[in-house]
Each structure stands twice: as structure tokens, then as C-alpha cells.
Coordinates of C-alpha atoms and ligand atoms in Angstrom, one line a residue:
M56 CA 0.0 0.1 0.2
T57 CA 1.4 3.4 -0.9
M58 CA 0.8 6.3 1.3
T59 CA 0.8 9.9 0.9
R60 CA 2.8 11.8 3.6
R61 CA -0.4 13.1 4.9
Q62 CA -1.7 9.8 5.5
A63 CA 1.5 8.5 7.0
L64 CA 1.4 11.5 9.4
H65 CA -2.0 10.7 10.2
L66 CA -1.3 7.1 11.3
L67 CA 1.4 8.6 13.6
G68 CA -1.2 10.8 15.1
L69 CA 0.6 13.7 14.0
G70 CA -1.3 14.9 11.0
A71 CA -2.8 18.0 12.1
A72 CA 0.2 19.1 14.5
L73 CA 3.1 18.6 11.8
S74 CA 1.1 19.8 8.6
V75 CA 0.9 23.2 10.6
S76 CA 4.3 23.1 12.3
G77 CA 5.8 26.5 12.3
C78 CA 2.7 28.3 13.8
S79 CA 3.3 28.5 17.6
L80 CA -0.5 29.1 18.3
L81 CA -1.7 25.9 17.0
G82 CA 0.6 23.9 19.3
R83 CA -1.9 24.7 22.1
T84 CA -5.0 24.5 20.0
P85 CA -6.7 21.5 21.0
L86 CA -7.6 18.7 18.6
P87 CA -10.4 16.1 18.9
R88 CA -9.7 13.6 21.4
L89 CA -10.5 10.1 21.8
L90 CA -12.8 8.9 24.8
E91 CA -12.0 5.5 25.4
S92 CA -14.8 3.0 26.2
T93 CA -14.4 0.9 29.5
A94 CA -17.1 -1.6 27.9
P95 CA -15.3 -4.1 25.7
L96 CA -15.7 -3.2 22.0
P97 CA -18.3 -5.5 20.3
A98 CA -17.1 -7.6 17.3
P99 CA -17.6 -6.1 14.1
Y100 CA -20.4 -7.1 11.4
T101 CA -22.4 -9.2 13.8
V102 CA -25.5 -7.0 13.8
P103 CA -27.9 -6.1 11.1
L104 CA -28.1 -2.5 10.1
P105 CA -31.4 -1.1 11.6
L106 CA -33.4 1.3 9.5
P107 CA -35.1 4.1 11.4
A108 CA -38.7 3.9 11.4
V109 CA -40.5 6.2 9.1
A110 CA -42.7 8.7 10.8
K111 CA -46.5 8.8 10.1
P112 CA -48.2 11.8 10.0
V113 CA -50.8 12.5 12.7
R114 CA -53.0 14.4 10.5
T115 CA -52.7 15.8 6.9
D116 CA -55.1 18.2 5.1
A117 CA -54.7 19.7 1.7
H118 CA -51.7 21.7 2.4
T119 CA -50.0 20.4 5.3
D120 CA -48.7 17.2 7.0
Y121 CA -48.7 17.3 10.9
Y122 CA -46.1 15.2 12.7
E123 CA -45.8 14.5 16.6
L124 CA -42.1 13.5 18.0
V125 CA -41.9 13.0 21.7
Q126 CA -38.4 13.4 23.1
R127 CA -38.0 10.8 25.7
Q128 CA -35.4 8.5 27.4
A129 CA -35.4 4.8 26.5
E130 CA -33.0 2.1 26.9
V131 CA -31.7 0.2 23.8
E132 CA -29.5 -2.6 23.2
I133 CA -26.4 -1.2 21.4
L134 CA -23.6 -3.6 22.9
P135 CA -24.6 -7.2 23.0
G136 CA -26.2 -7.9 26.5
L137 CA -26.0 -4.3 27.6
R138 CA -28.7 -1.6 28.1
T139 CA -27.9 1.9 26.9
P140 CA -29.8 4.8 28.1
I141 CA -30.6 7.2 25.3
W142 CA -32.5 10.4 24.6
G143 CA -34.3 10.0 21.5
Y144 CA -37.2 11.4 19.3
G145 CA -39.8 8.9 19.6
G146 CA -37.5 7.2 22.1
Q147 CA -35.5 6.0 19.1
F148 CA -32.0 6.7 18.0
P149 CA -31.8 7.7 15.5
G150 CA -35.3 9.4 15.7
P151 CA -38.1 8.4 13.1
T152 CA -37.3 9.3 9.6
I153 CA -39.6 12.1 8.2
R154 CA -40.4 11.8 4.6
A155 CA -41.6 15.0 3.3
R156 CA -42.2 16.7 -0.1
S157 CA -40.8 19.9 -1.4
G158 CA -43.5 22.6 -1.2
R159 CA -45.7 20.9 0.9
R160 CA -45.9 22.5 4.5
T161 CA -44.7 20.1 7.1
V162 CA -45.5 20.8 10.8
V163 CA -43.5 19.1 13.4
Q164 CA -44.6 19.1 16.9
V165 CA -41.9 18.5 19.4
A166 CA -42.9 17.4 23.0
N167 CA -40.1 17.5 25.7
R168 CA -40.5 14.5 28.1
L169 CA -36.8 14.7 29.1
G170 CA -35.5 16.3 32.3
V171 CA -33.6 19.2 30.5
P172 CA -34.7 21.8 27.8
T173 CA -34.2 21.1 24.3
V174 CA -34.3 22.9 21.0
T175 CA -34.9 21.3 17.7
H176 CA -33.3 22.3 14.4
L177 CA -33.9 21.1 10.8
H178 CA -30.4 20.9 9.4
G179 CA -30.5 21.9 5.8
G180 CA -34.1 23.4 6.0
H181 CA -35.1 26.5 4.4
T182 CA -37.0 27.5 7.3
P183 CA -38.6 30.8 8.8
A184 CA -36.6 32.0 12.0
E185 CA -39.3 31.2 14.5
S186 CA -39.2 27.6 13.5
D187 CA -35.5 27.1 12.9
G188 CA -34.6 26.0 16.5
Y189 CA -32.5 29.2 17.5
P190 CA -30.5 28.0 20.4
T191 CA -32.3 29.8 23.1
D192 CA -35.8 29.0 21.7
L193 CA -36.1 26.4 24.5
V194 CA -38.6 23.7 24.7
Q195 CA -39.0 23.1 28.5
P196 CA -39.5 20.0 30.1
G197 CA -43.2 19.0 30.0
T198 CA -43.9 21.5 27.1
R199 CA -44.1 21.3 23.4
R200 CA -43.6 23.4 20.4
D201 CA -44.5 23.4 16.7
H202 CA -42.2 23.8 14.0
T203 CA -43.5 24.9 10.7
F204 CA -41.4 23.7 7.5
P205 CA -42.8 25.3 4.2
L206 CA -40.0 23.2 2.4
D207 CA -39.8 25.8 -0.6
Q208 CA -36.6 23.9 -1.3
R209 CA -35.2 21.2 -3.6
A210 CA -35.1 17.5 -2.6
A211 CA -32.4 16.6 -0.3
T212 CA -31.2 14.7 2.6
L213 CA -31.8 16.8 5.7
W214 CA -31.5 15.9 9.4
Y215 CA -33.0 17.4 12.5
H216 CA -31.2 17.4 15.8
D217 CA -30.9 19.2 19.1
H218 CA -29.6 22.6 19.0
R219 CA -29.8 23.8 22.8
M220 CA -27.4 26.6 23.6
D221 CA -24.3 25.1 25.4
Y222 CA -25.5 21.6 25.3
T223 CA -25.8 20.5 21.7
G224 CA -22.9 18.1 22.1
P225 CA -24.1 16.2 24.9
Q226 CA -27.7 16.1 23.9
V227 CA -27.0 14.8 20.4
W228 CA -24.4 12.5 22.0
R229 CA -27.3 11.0 23.7
G230 CA -29.2 10.4 20.8
L231 CA -31.2 13.5 19.8
A232 CA -30.9 13.4 15.9
G233 CA -32.8 11.9 12.9
F234 CA -33.4 12.1 9.2
F235 CA -35.6 14.3 7.3
L236 CA -35.8 13.5 3.8
V237 CA -37.3 15.8 1.2
S238 CA -38.2 14.6 -2.2
D239 CA -39.4 16.5 -5.3
Q240 CA -40.6 16.0 -8.8
E241 CA -37.4 16.5 -10.6
E242 CA -35.7 13.8 -8.3
E243 CA -38.8 11.5 -8.6
S244 CA -38.5 11.7 -12.6
L245 CA -35.1 10.0 -12.2
P246 CA -34.6 6.4 -12.5
L247 CA -32.4 6.3 -9.2
P248 CA -32.6 3.3 -6.8
S249 CA -35.7 3.8 -4.6
G250 CA -37.7 2.0 -1.9
E251 CA -35.8 -0.8 -0.2
R252 CA -32.7 0.4 -2.0
D253 CA -32.7 4.0 -0.8
I254 CA -31.1 3.8 2.5
P255 CA -30.3 6.6 5.0
L256 CA -27.0 5.8 6.8
M257 CA -26.4 8.1 9.9
I258 CA -22.8 7.5 10.9
C259 CA -21.5 8.6 14.4
D260 CA -19.2 7.6 16.9
R261 CA -19.8 6.9 20.7
S262 CA -18.1 5.5 23.7
F263 CA -19.6 3.2 26.1
N264 CA -19.1 2.3 30.0
A265 CA -19.0 -1.0 31.3
D266 CA -22.6 -0.7 32.1
G267 CA -23.6 0.2 28.5
S268 CA -24.1 3.7 29.2
M269 CA -22.5 6.2 26.9
P270 CA -20.5 8.6 28.9
Y271 CA -20.0 12.5 27.7
P272 CA -17.0 14.3 29.3
A273 CA -19.0 17.5 30.4
R274 CA -17.4 20.1 32.5
H275 CA -18.6 20.3 36.0
D276 CA -18.7 23.9 36.6
G277 CA -20.6 25.1 33.3
P278 CA -21.4 24.0 29.7
G279 CA -19.0 22.4 27.4
A280 CA -16.6 19.4 27.5
R281 CA -13.8 19.2 30.0
E282 CA -10.6 20.8 28.9
A283 CA -8.9 17.9 27.6
F284 CA -11.8 17.2 25.0
M285 CA -12.6 21.0 24.2
G286 CA -11.0 20.0 20.8
G287 CA -14.0 17.4 20.3
V288 CA -15.1 14.2 21.5
L289 CA -14.3 11.0 19.6
G290 CA -15.9 7.8 20.2
D291 CA -14.1 4.7 19.7
V292 CA -17.4 2.7 18.3
I293 CA -18.7 3.4 15.2
L294 CA -22.4 3.3 15.0
V295 CA -24.4 3.4 11.8
N296 CA -28.2 4.1 12.5
G297 CA -27.6 3.5 16.0
A298 CA -25.9 0.0 15.7
A299 CA -22.1 -0.8 16.3
W300 CA -20.4 -1.9 13.0
P301 CA -23.4 -3.3 11.5
E302 CA -24.1 -5.4 8.4
L303 CA -26.5 -5.0 5.5
R304 CA -27.7 -7.8 3.1
V305 CA -27.9 -6.3 -0.2
D306 CA -28.9 -7.6 -3.8
R307 CA -26.6 -7.6 -6.6
A308 CA -28.1 -4.1 -7.7
R309 CA -27.7 -0.5 -7.4
Y310 CA -28.3 1.1 -4.0
R311 CA -28.7 4.8 -3.0
L312 CA -26.8 5.3 0.2
R313 CA -27.6 8.6 1.9
L314 CA -24.4 9.2 4.1
L315 CA -24.7 11.5 7.1
N316 CA -21.9 12.2 9.3
G317 CA -24.0 12.8 12.5
S318 CA -20.8 12.7 14.7
N319 CA -19.9 15.3 17.3
A320 CA -16.4 15.8 15.9
R321 CA -15.1 13.0 13.8
T322 CA -14.4 13.4 10.2
Y323 CA -14.5 10.2 7.8
E324 CA -13.0 9.4 4.5
L325 CA -15.5 6.5 3.5
A326 CA -14.3 4.1 0.9
L327 CA -15.2 0.6 -0.4
P328 CA -12.3 -2.0 -1.0
A329 CA -9.7 -1.1 -3.6
G330 CA -11.4 -0.5 -6.8
G331 CA -14.9 0.1 -5.4
T332 CA -16.7 3.2 -6.7
L333 CA -18.9 5.6 -4.8
V334 CA -21.0 7.4 -7.2
Q335 CA -21.8 10.7 -5.7
I336 CA -25.1 12.0 -6.9
G337 CA -26.1 14.3 -4.2
S338 CA -24.7 16.7 -1.6
D339 CA -26.1 18.6 1.4
G340 CA -28.5 20.5 -0.7
G341 CA -29.7 17.9 -2.9
L342 CA -28.7 16.5 -6.5
L343 CA -25.6 17.3 -8.2
A344 CA -25.7 18.5 -11.7
A345 CA -24.1 15.3 -12.8
P346 CA -23.0 12.2 -11.1
R347 CA -19.3 12.2 -9.7
P348 CA -17.5 8.8 -9.6
L349 CA -15.4 8.8 -6.6
D350 CA -12.9 6.3 -4.8
R351 CA -13.7 8.1 -1.4
V352 CA -16.0 10.5 0.1
R353 CA -15.0 12.7 2.8
L354 CA -17.4 13.9 5.5
A355 CA -16.9 16.2 8.2
P356 CA -19.5 16.6 11.0
G357 CA -23.0 17.6 9.5
E358 CA -22.2 17.0 6.0
R359 CA -24.2 14.5 3.7
A360 CA -23.5 12.7 0.4
D361 CA -25.9 10.7 -1.4
V362 CA -23.8 8.0 -3.3
I363 CA -24.8 5.0 -5.6
V364 CA -23.2 1.6 -5.1
D365 CA -23.6 -0.9 -7.7
F366 CA -23.4 -4.4 -5.9
A367 CA -23.5 -5.9 -9.2
A368 CA -19.8 -5.4 -9.4
Y369 CA -19.7 -8.0 -6.7
R370 CA -20.3 -11.9 -6.5
V371 CA -23.0 -13.6 -4.4
G372 CA -21.2 -14.1 -1.2
D373 CA -18.8 -11.3 -1.3
R374 CA -18.5 -9.2 1.8
V375 CA -17.7 -5.5 1.0
E376 CA -16.6 -3.2 3.9
L377 CA -17.1 0.3 4.1
R378 CA -14.1 1.8 5.9
N379 CA -12.8 5.0 7.0
L380 CA -9.4 5.8 5.6
L381 CA -8.5 8.5 8.3
E382 CA -8.0 5.9 10.9
E383 CA -6.8 2.4 11.4
G384 CA -7.8 -0.4 13.7
P385 CA -11.5 -0.6 14.9
Q386 CA -12.4 2.9 14.2
A387 CA -11.5 2.3 10.6
R388 CA -14.3 0.2 10.3
V389 CA -17.8 1.4 9.5
M390 CA -20.2 -1.2 8.4
R391 CA -20.3 -4.1 5.9
F392 CA -22.4 -5.1 2.9
A393 CA -23.3 -8.7 2.5
V394 CA -23.9 -9.4 -1.2
D395 CA -26.8 -12.0 -0.8
R396 CA -28.5 -12.7 -4.1
D397 CA -29.0 -11.9 -7.8
A398 CA -31.9 -9.5 -8.4
R399 CA -33.5 -7.4 -11.1
D400 CA -32.4 -4.0 -11.1
D401 CA -34.3 -1.4 -13.3
S402 CA -32.5 1.6 -11.8
A403 CA -29.9 3.6 -13.6
I404 CA -27.7 6.7 -13.1
P405 CA -28.4 9.4 -15.6
T406 CA -25.7 11.5 -16.8
T407 CA -27.6 14.5 -16.1
L408 CA -29.3 14.8 -12.7
S409 CA -30.2 18.5 -12.1
R410 CA -29.9 22.1 -13.3
I411 CA -27.9 23.9 -10.8
E412 CA -27.9 27.8 -10.9
V413 CA -24.4 29.1 -10.6
L414 CA -24.2 31.9 -8.0
D415 CA -22.1 34.8 -9.6
P416 CA -19.7 36.0 -7.2
A417 CA -19.3 39.2 -9.4
K418 CA -22.9 40.0 -8.2
A419 CA -21.9 40.0 -4.5
K420 CA -23.1 43.0 -2.7
V421 CA -20.7 42.5 0.1
T422 CA -17.7 40.5 1.0
R423 CA -17.6 39.5 4.8
D424 CA -14.8 37.9 6.7
F425 CA -15.1 35.3 9.5
Q426 CA -12.3 33.8 11.5
F427 CA -12.7 30.7 13.3
A428 CA -10.1 30.3 15.8
S429 CA -9.6 29.4 19.6
G430 CA -9.3 32.0 22.0
D431 CA -10.7 33.1 25.6
V432 CA -14.2 32.6 26.6
H433 CA -14.9 34.0 29.8
G434 CA -11.5 32.8 31.5
H435 CA -11.5 29.5 29.8
T436 CA -10.0 28.4 26.3
G437 CA -12.8 28.3 24.0
W438 CA -13.7 28.8 20.3
L439 CA -14.5 32.2 18.8
I440 CA -15.6 33.7 15.5
N441 CA -14.1 37.0 14.7
G442 CA -12.7 37.3 18.3
R443 CA -15.9 36.8 20.0
P444 CA -17.7 33.8 21.9
F445 CA -21.4 33.4 20.7
D446 CA -23.6 36.1 22.2
T447 CA -27.3 36.1 21.4
G448 CA -27.4 39.8 21.6
H449 CA -24.6 40.5 18.9
V450 CA -25.4 40.3 15.2
E451 CA -22.2 40.0 13.1
A452 CA -23.7 40.6 9.9
R453 CA -26.9 41.9 8.2
P454 CA -27.5 40.6 4.8
R455 CA -30.4 42.0 2.8
L456 CA -33.2 39.7 1.7
G457 CA -32.4 38.7 -2.1
D458 CA -28.9 39.7 -1.8
I459 CA -25.8 37.8 -3.0
E460 CA -22.8 37.7 -0.7
V461 CA -19.3 36.4 -0.6
W462 CA -18.1 35.0 2.8
R463 CA -14.5 34.5 3.3
I464 CA -13.8 31.9 6.2
T465 CA -10.6 31.3 7.7
S466 CA -9.5 28.5 10.3
D467 CA -7.0 27.7 12.8
V468 CA -7.5 24.2 13.3
A469 CA -10.4 22.3 11.2
H470 CA -13.7 23.6 11.5
P471 CA -16.8 22.3 9.7
V472 CA -18.8 25.5 9.1
H473 CA -22.5 25.4 8.8
L474 CA -24.8 28.1 7.7
H475 CA -28.6 28.3 8.7
L476 CA -31.3 29.2 6.1
D477 CA -29.5 29.1 2.8
H478 CA -27.3 26.8 1.0
F479 CA -24.1 27.9 -0.7
Q480 CA -21.6 27.2 -3.2
V481 CA -18.1 27.0 -2.5
L482 CA -15.9 29.3 -4.6
S483 CA -12.5 28.5 -3.6
V484 CA -10.5 26.3 -0.9
A485 CA -7.1 27.6 0.3
G486 CA -7.0 29.9 -2.8
E487 CA -7.6 27.6 -5.4
R488 CA -11.0 28.0 -7.4
R489 CA -13.4 25.0 -7.3
G490 CA -13.6 23.8 -10.8
G491 CA -16.6 21.9 -12.2
P492 CA -20.3 22.4 -11.8
P493 CA -21.3 24.0 -8.5
E494 CA -23.2 22.1 -5.8
W495 CA -25.3 23.3 -3.1
K496 CA -23.9 22.9 0.4
D497 CA -24.8 24.1 3.9
T498 CA -21.8 22.8 5.7
V499 CA -18.1 23.1 4.5
E500 CA -15.1 21.6 6.0
L501 CA -12.1 23.9 6.7
R502 CA -9.0 22.1 7.1
E503 CA -6.4 23.6 9.3
S504 CA -5.3 27.1 8.5
Q505 CA -7.3 27.4 5.5
T506 CA -9.4 29.9 3.8
V507 CA -12.7 29.0 2.1
E508 CA -14.8 31.4 0.1
I509 CA -18.6 30.6 -0.2
V510 CA -21.4 32.7 -2.2
T511 CA -24.9 32.7 -1.1
R512 CA -28.0 34.3 -1.7
F513 CA -30.1 35.3 1.1
T514 CA -34.0 34.2 0.3
G515 CA -37.0 33.6 1.9
Y516 CA -37.3 34.9 5.4
R517 CA -36.1 37.8 7.4
G518 CA -34.8 37.2 10.7
R519 CA -32.0 36.0 13.0
Y520 CA -30.1 33.1 12.2
V521 CA -26.8 31.4 13.2
M522 CA -23.7 30.3 11.5
H523 CA -21.5 28.0 13.4
C524 CA -18.9 25.4 13.8
H525 CA -20.5 21.9 13.3
N526 CA -17.9 20.2 15.7
L527 CA -20.6 20.1 18.6
E528 CA -17.9 20.7 21.2
H529 CA -16.7 23.9 19.4
E530 CA -20.2 25.0 19.0
D531 CA -21.2 24.7 22.6
M532 CA -17.8 26.3 23.3
A533 CA -19.0 29.4 21.7
M534 CA -18.0 29.1 18.1
M535 CA -21.3 30.6 16.6
T536 CA -22.6 33.9 15.5
N537 CA -25.8 35.6 14.5
F538 CA -26.7 37.1 11.1
E539 CA -29.8 39.0 10.6
V540 CA -31.4 38.9 7.3
I541 CA -33.2 42.4 6.9
Ligands
LIG814 CU1 -26.9 20.8 12.2 CU2 -27.0 24.6 13.6 O1 -26.9 22.7 12.9
LIG815 CU1 -28.7 24.0 10.2
LIG816 CU1 -14.7 24.1 15.1

């Protein structure tokens, strides 16, 4: 096996530190850190991949589907023979999948039967501010709140998750996340794999105590993770749809896999065994213009990639591992596909998937700069944007409704940056213009010491929204800022 220098450094655990050597600040800037399980790690590929239940509307009328999700504690078996307490929408982890339709109003009532306040945000949703899950729009224990999603947006793999100010990391870690899949006519007119061959995969890492519970290294004197984990919490067990290193039996046919990185702080570079191709058809904001065959798909926390895998390339009886190339050992494993039988396949991957409007940066009214870096937060080391910790009272940017703007974002260590309300297009990464047709994103990974330029248009709703780092420990330790669409 040949390795790039970066991969070699990574294997030594030195990737981030050495690749920025020469910058003294970074020596002190903490990186995500592994929280080791005290429970024995389970054997891989012994449990079937669970598919989250599909939520049923409690009511529908001419224009609207109504759902109710009850957040409650439950016990589930993740490690064999052990009970793991989780907090779940519907008592499930992942929560029920909502399958919604573009342009059809969807109202989700969230009832909180947990002992702590919660906030629910639809990640990737083009949502009015009052339903967007602003971090202090708390749903107190014993109360409920309606979220109205007009869904005037394209088909895409979205997800909902907790967004409570200062506590998103621990609350998502305990299980508060689920899929929200939006379809539309354009997508339905394509012969893509569907039904049982359209599979959402929520990938996240967790660690386990010997009694089966999932520890979180919370600080005792306030919100956030303990000093050692302020760079981010990594688990040593990789879960897919809430199961540890599961296996899925597949036909010799094409499957659409909706990959979501739901981890707090772990980044993946997903790949099949050598020679295996993942054909990417979609990104955070829905279909790409054309399919993109890849030998690996990189996903930072919050990012999604819809890929097609054609298992007809394998033989019945083959076992096909999906691995994370950024790791070795147990954390390099993600899940396995067991090729089970021959089957008919009427699906295809069209050479054109969608028409995507190119946002022209020359039309931008404003270019703004955002610096993501560590710094002092009320006497502790934390994470700042433009030198400030998150402050609900401070608005960093006031874009006008309808305007195109270029946002230039810089990093110290790696930060997956997420924008609420509108999807964006990436213009350049580390000074290099992005080639190829544009795609719609809502989360973009900045590697260490990078600048990324994005272009977006503020559409739909006025009001106050957030931009933040989707490393949830960074987010909780204040790496978030407000923009107000005026
Ligand atoms: Cu997925 Cu503001 O978050
Ligand atoms: Cu979001
Ligand atoms: Cu960050």
C-alpha cells in the first residue's frame, strides 16, 4: 500500500500538528480527542443494520402534513447484552425518519419529556426564523412546540437534531437526531434506486461505559466539554443508524446510500475496498448537476453525501466493507455489505441529474470575513468567530433579503462551518478556485489554517439565524455567531 505523506503522518497521530508546524499558536490549540470505552468493544459486522422507522403524520390536510415527535429517554441494546440509556425523538436513536415533499408544508410538534430543555433544528431546512431552532428557543421539560417547515426547497437529505445553546454536544451524543428526507418531482423523475434500495445511513461514533451507558466528558462547572476534550469528543465505537459496525444484506443491484456524518467531532473518508466506486449524486443541498464517481467520500460533521453503489460489481457471497481511511484499527471500520443474491435492477444513474443555478460572485453586494479560531471565553479557552464567543445579543452580519454575498472564512484548526437558512456554493478552497459544476452545500469543512470562500443568496425569510462550527464541542464552547436577514 502506498501512502501519501499526510496519511503517513495521520497514522502517527501527527497529521494536524505537523502539517501546520511553524505556527506556534496551533501547538496549544486542542484537537479532537478519543474518549475510550471501558466496555469491551463489540465484534464488528455481527448485527444487522437497523433502518430508522418512518414517521407517520398524525394528520394531513390539503396543504400540510402534521407530525408529533416526543423526546424521551429509553433503553436500547447497542452492545450485546447491555442496556444503553438514550435520549431519542420517539425514544429512538436515530429518531424516526420524516419523509416530506418539497413545497408541502410540514409541521412538526416536538414534545419534551426529558428532564432538560431542548431545541430542535432542521439542518438544511429553508425555514422561517421562528421555527429554525434558535439556540435559546428552549422547549422546557413537559412542554411542546410546533415547528413549521414550508419546504420551499429542492429534494435533499436533511436531518433534525438538538440545538440547545451550550448543550448540543451532550444532547446529540445521547441520541437526539434523525433524518428528514425531502423529495421533489425532479428527483422522482429520475430512475435512481428507490424503496428498499434507498437507504439513509447516519454514521456517528460513541463510547460506552462497562454498564452500557454512553459517557460524555462534560465540564462540571459549566457547559461544554472538559478541558482535555474541548477540541471535540471522539468515540471508539462507530455506529451506523445506532448499531455498532452493522451489516446490511444487499442484492446484486444499485443502492442509493444517503450518508450523513452525525458525529460530534469525527471526520470520515469513506471508501469501499480497492477499486470500489462510490458514485456521488447528491450533496447537502440535494442532487448534483451530474454524477461524480469517487474512490472516497470525505464527510466532516454535519455533511451529507448521497452515493450510488452498484453491488452487481461483486459476486454473491462477497463481503464489502465500508471503511474510514482516516483511521486504522477498529475505528477504520464503519459497516459491511453482504452481497446476498442476484436480483433484477431497473435503476440507472442518468448522466444529467439536475440543473443548478451558478451564483455569480461578481454580483455579490458584500464580501465578509469570518475568522474561526480558539481564544478566551469568559476565562476559559474556547472557540471564537471574529474574536467573539457566541452572544445572542450580537449580530455579526446583516445581509439584505435577496442579496448575493461572498463570505470568506478562515480557520486555525479544522472547523466544519455550517450556515442556517440558505445553502451556498463553494468558490475557492485555500486560494484554489473550485472547478466543475457547482453544488449546493450547507456545511463546508475547513482544514487547518485554510481559507474557504462561499457565495450565497439570502432568500425567503427575514430574521435572526446562526452560523457556527458543526464540531459540536466547538459549537457549545461558543463558536457560533448571528446574522440577521433584513
Ligand atoms: Cu446541524 Cu445549526 O446545525
Ligand atoms: Cu442547520
Ligand atoms: Cu470548530
